[in-house]
PDB file of C-alpha atoms in Angstrom:
ATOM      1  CA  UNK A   1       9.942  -0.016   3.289  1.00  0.00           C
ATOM      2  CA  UNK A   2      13.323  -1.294   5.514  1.00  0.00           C
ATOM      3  CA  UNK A   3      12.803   1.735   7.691  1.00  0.00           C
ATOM      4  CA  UNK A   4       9.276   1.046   8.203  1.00  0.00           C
ATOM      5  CA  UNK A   5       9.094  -2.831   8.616  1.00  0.00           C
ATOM      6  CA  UNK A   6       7.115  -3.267   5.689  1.00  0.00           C
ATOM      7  CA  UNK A   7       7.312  -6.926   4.176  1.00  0.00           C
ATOM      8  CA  UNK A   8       6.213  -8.056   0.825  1.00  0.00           C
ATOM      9  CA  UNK A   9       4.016 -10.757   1.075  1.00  0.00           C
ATOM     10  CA  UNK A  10       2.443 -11.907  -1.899  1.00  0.00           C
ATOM     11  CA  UNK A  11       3.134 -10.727  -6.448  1.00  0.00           C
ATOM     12  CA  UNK A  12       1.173 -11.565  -8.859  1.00  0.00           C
ATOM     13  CA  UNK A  13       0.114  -9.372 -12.041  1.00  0.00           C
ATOM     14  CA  UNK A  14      -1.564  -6.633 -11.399  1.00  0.00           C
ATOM     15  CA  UNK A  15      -2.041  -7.265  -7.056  1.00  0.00           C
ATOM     16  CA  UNK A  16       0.364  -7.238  -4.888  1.00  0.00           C
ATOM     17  CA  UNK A  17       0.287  -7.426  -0.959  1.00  0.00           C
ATOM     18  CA  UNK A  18       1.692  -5.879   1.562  1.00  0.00           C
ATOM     19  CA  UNK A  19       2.316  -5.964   5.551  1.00  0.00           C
ATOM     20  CA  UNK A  20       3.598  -3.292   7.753  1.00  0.00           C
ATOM     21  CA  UNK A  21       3.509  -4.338  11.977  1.00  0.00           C
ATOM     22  CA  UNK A  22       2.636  -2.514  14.649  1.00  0.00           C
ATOM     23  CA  UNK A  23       6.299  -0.372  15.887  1.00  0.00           C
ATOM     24  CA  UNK A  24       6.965   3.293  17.610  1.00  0.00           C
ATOM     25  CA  UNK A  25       8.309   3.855  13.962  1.00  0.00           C
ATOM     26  CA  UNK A  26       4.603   3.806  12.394  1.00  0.00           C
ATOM     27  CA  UNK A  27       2.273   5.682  15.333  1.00  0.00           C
ATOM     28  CA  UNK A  28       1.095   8.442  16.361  1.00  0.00           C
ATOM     29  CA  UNK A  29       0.745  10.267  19.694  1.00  0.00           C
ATOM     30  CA  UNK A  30      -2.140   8.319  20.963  1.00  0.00           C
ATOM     31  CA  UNK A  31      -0.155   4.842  19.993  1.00  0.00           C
ATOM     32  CA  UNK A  32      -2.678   4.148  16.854  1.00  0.00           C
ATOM     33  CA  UNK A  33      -1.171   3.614  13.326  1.00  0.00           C
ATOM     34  CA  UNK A  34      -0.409   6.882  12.067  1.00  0.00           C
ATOM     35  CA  UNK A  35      -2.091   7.921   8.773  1.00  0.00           C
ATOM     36  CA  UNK A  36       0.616   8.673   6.843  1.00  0.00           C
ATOM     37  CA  UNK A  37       1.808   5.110   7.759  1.00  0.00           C
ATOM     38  CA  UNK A  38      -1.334   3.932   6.610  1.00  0.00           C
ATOM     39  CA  UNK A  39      -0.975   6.444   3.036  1.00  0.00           C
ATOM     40  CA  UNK A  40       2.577   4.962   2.574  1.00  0.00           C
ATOM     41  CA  UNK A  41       1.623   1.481   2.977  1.00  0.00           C
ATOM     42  CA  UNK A  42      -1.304   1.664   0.381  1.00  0.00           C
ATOM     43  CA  UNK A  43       0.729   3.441  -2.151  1.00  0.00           C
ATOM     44  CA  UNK A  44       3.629   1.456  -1.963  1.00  0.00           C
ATOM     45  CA  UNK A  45       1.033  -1.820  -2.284  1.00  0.00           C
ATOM     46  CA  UNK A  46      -0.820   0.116  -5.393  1.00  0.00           C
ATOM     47  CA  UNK A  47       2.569   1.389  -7.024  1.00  0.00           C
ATOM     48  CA  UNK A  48       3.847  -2.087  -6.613  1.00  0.00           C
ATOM     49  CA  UNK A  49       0.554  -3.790  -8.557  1.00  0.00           C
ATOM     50  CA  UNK A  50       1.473  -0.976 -11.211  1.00  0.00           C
ATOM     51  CA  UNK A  51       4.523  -1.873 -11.524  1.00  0.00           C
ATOM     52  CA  UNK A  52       3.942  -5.828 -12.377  1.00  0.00           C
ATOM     53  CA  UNK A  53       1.766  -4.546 -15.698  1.00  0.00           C
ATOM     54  CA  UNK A  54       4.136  -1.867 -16.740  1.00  0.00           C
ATOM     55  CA  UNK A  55       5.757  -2.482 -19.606  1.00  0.00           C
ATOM     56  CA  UNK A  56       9.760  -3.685 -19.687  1.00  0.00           C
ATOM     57  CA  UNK A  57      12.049  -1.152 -19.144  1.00  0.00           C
ATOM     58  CA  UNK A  58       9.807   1.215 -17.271  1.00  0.00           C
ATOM     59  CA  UNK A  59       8.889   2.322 -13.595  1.00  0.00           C
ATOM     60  CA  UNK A  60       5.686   3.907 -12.288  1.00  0.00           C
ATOM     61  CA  UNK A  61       5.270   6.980 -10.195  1.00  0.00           C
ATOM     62  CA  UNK A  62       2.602   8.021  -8.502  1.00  0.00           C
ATOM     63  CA  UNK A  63       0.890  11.399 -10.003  1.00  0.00           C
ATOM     64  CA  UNK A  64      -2.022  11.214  -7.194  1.00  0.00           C
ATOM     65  CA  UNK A  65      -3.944   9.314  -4.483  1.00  0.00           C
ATOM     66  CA  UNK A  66      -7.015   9.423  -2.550  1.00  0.00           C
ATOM     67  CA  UNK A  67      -7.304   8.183   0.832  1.00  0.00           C
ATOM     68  CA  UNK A  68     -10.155   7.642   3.249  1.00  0.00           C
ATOM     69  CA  UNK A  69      -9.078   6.915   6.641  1.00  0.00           C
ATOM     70  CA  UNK A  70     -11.435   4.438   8.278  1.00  0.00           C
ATOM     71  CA  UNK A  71     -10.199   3.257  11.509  1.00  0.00           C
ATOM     72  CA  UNK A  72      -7.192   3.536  13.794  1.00  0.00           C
ATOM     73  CA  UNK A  73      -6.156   0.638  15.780  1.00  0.00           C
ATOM     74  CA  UNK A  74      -2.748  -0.393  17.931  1.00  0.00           C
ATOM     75  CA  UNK A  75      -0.800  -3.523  17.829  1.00  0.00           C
ATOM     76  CA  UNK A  76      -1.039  -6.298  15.156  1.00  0.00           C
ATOM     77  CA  UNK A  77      -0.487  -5.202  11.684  1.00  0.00           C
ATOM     78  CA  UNK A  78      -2.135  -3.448   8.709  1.00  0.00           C
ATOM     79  CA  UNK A  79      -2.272  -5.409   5.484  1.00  0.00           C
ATOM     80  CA  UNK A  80      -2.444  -3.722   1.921  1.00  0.00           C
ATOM     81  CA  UNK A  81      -3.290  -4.894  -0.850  1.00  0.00           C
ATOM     82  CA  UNK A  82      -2.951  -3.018  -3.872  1.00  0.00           C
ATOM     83  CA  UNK A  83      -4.749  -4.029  -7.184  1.00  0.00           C
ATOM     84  CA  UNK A  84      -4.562  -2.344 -10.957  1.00  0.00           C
ATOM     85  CA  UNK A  85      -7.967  -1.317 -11.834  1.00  0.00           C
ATOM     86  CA  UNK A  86      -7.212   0.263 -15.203  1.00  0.00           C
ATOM     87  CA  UNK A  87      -3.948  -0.279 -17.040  1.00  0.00           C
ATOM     88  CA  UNK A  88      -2.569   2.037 -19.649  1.00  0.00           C
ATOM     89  CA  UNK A  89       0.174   3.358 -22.039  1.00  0.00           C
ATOM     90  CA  UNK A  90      -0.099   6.701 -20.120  1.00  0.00           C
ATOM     91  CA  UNK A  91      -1.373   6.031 -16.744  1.00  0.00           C
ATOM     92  CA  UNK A  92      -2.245   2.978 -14.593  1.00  0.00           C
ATOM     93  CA  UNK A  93      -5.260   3.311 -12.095  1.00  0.00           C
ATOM     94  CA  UNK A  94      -5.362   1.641  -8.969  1.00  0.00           C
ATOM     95  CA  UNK A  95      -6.876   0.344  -5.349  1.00  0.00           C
ATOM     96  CA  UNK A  96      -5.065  -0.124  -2.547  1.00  0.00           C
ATOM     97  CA  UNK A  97      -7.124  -1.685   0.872  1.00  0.00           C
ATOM     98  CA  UNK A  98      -5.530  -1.607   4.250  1.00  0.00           C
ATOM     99  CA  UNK A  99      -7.381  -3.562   7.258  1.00  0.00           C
ATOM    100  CA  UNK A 100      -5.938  -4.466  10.443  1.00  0.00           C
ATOM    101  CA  UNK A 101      -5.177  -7.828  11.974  1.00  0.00           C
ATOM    102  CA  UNK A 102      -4.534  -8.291  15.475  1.00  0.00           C
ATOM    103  CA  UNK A 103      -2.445 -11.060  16.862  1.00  0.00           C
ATOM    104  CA  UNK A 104      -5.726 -13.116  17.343  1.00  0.00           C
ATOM    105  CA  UNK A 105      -6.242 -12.636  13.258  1.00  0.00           C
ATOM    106  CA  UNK A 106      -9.409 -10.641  13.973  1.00  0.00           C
ATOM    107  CA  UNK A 107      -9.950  -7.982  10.810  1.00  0.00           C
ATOM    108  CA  UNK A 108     -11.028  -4.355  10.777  1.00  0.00           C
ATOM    109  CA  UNK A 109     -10.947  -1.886   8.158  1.00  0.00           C
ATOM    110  CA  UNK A 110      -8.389   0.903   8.054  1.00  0.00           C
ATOM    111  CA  UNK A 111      -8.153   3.129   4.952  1.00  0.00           C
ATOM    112  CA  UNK A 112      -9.264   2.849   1.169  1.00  0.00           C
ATOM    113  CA  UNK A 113      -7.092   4.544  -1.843  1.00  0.00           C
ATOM    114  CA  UNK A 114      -7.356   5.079  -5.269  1.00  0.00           C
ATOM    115  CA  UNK A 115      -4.482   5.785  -7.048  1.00  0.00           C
ATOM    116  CA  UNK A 116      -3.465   7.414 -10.244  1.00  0.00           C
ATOM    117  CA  UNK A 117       0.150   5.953 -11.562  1.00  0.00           C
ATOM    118  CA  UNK A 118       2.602   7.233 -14.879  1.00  0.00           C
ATOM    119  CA  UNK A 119       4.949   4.526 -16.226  1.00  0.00           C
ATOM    120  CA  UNK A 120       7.793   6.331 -16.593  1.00  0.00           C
ATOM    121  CA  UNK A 121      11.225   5.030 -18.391  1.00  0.00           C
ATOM    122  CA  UNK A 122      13.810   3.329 -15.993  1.00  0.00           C
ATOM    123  CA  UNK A 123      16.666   5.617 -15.923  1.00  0.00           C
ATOM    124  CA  UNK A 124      19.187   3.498 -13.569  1.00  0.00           C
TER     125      UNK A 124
END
């Protein structure tokens, strides 16, 4: 997330949000958020909701996601939020949305993940 620029923005059990600004470091060769910038951003956001519900002593990893890319834009930011749909002993289901804000605060949808999470113990 320090590579990227990502900042935490907002915790709270089972959502947790997520902004990552516009930077060469997240693009692609037309200048537009790159997708995999967009995939990283929504699983860190979902893994993170996960991870407030998990039970002490354990992580979560992520087993699978789906992702449907719905827009590209430049400048601004993307904001993901990530929210636990289904929590469990053995695996955690969850949402992440990304939309774009521009420096004017105008929204526009980006990408749409679900998310399939293990709890796993912490080992460090």
């Amino acid at each position: 997330m320090q590579h990227l620029g990502a900042q935490l923005r907002r915790v709270e059990p089972g959502l947790v949000e997520i902004w990552l600004p516009y930077s060469d470091k997240v693009t692609q060769q037309q200048d537009g958020f790159h997708g995999g910038a967009m995939g990283a951003v929504a699983d860190i956001a979902g893994g993170y909701a996960g991870l407030t519900i998990a039970p002490e002593g354990m992580e979560v990893v992520t087993a699978e996601y789906k992702i449907n890319f719905l827009g590209s834009y430049q400048g601004g930011a993307l904001r993901a939020i990530g929210r636990v749909v289904k929590p469990g002993k053995r695996l955690i289901v969850c949402t992440a949305e990304v939309v774009h804000v521009d420096d004017d605060g105008k929204q526009g949808p980006c990408a749409l993940m679900q998310q399939t999470l293990v709890p796993v113990p912490k080992t460090y």
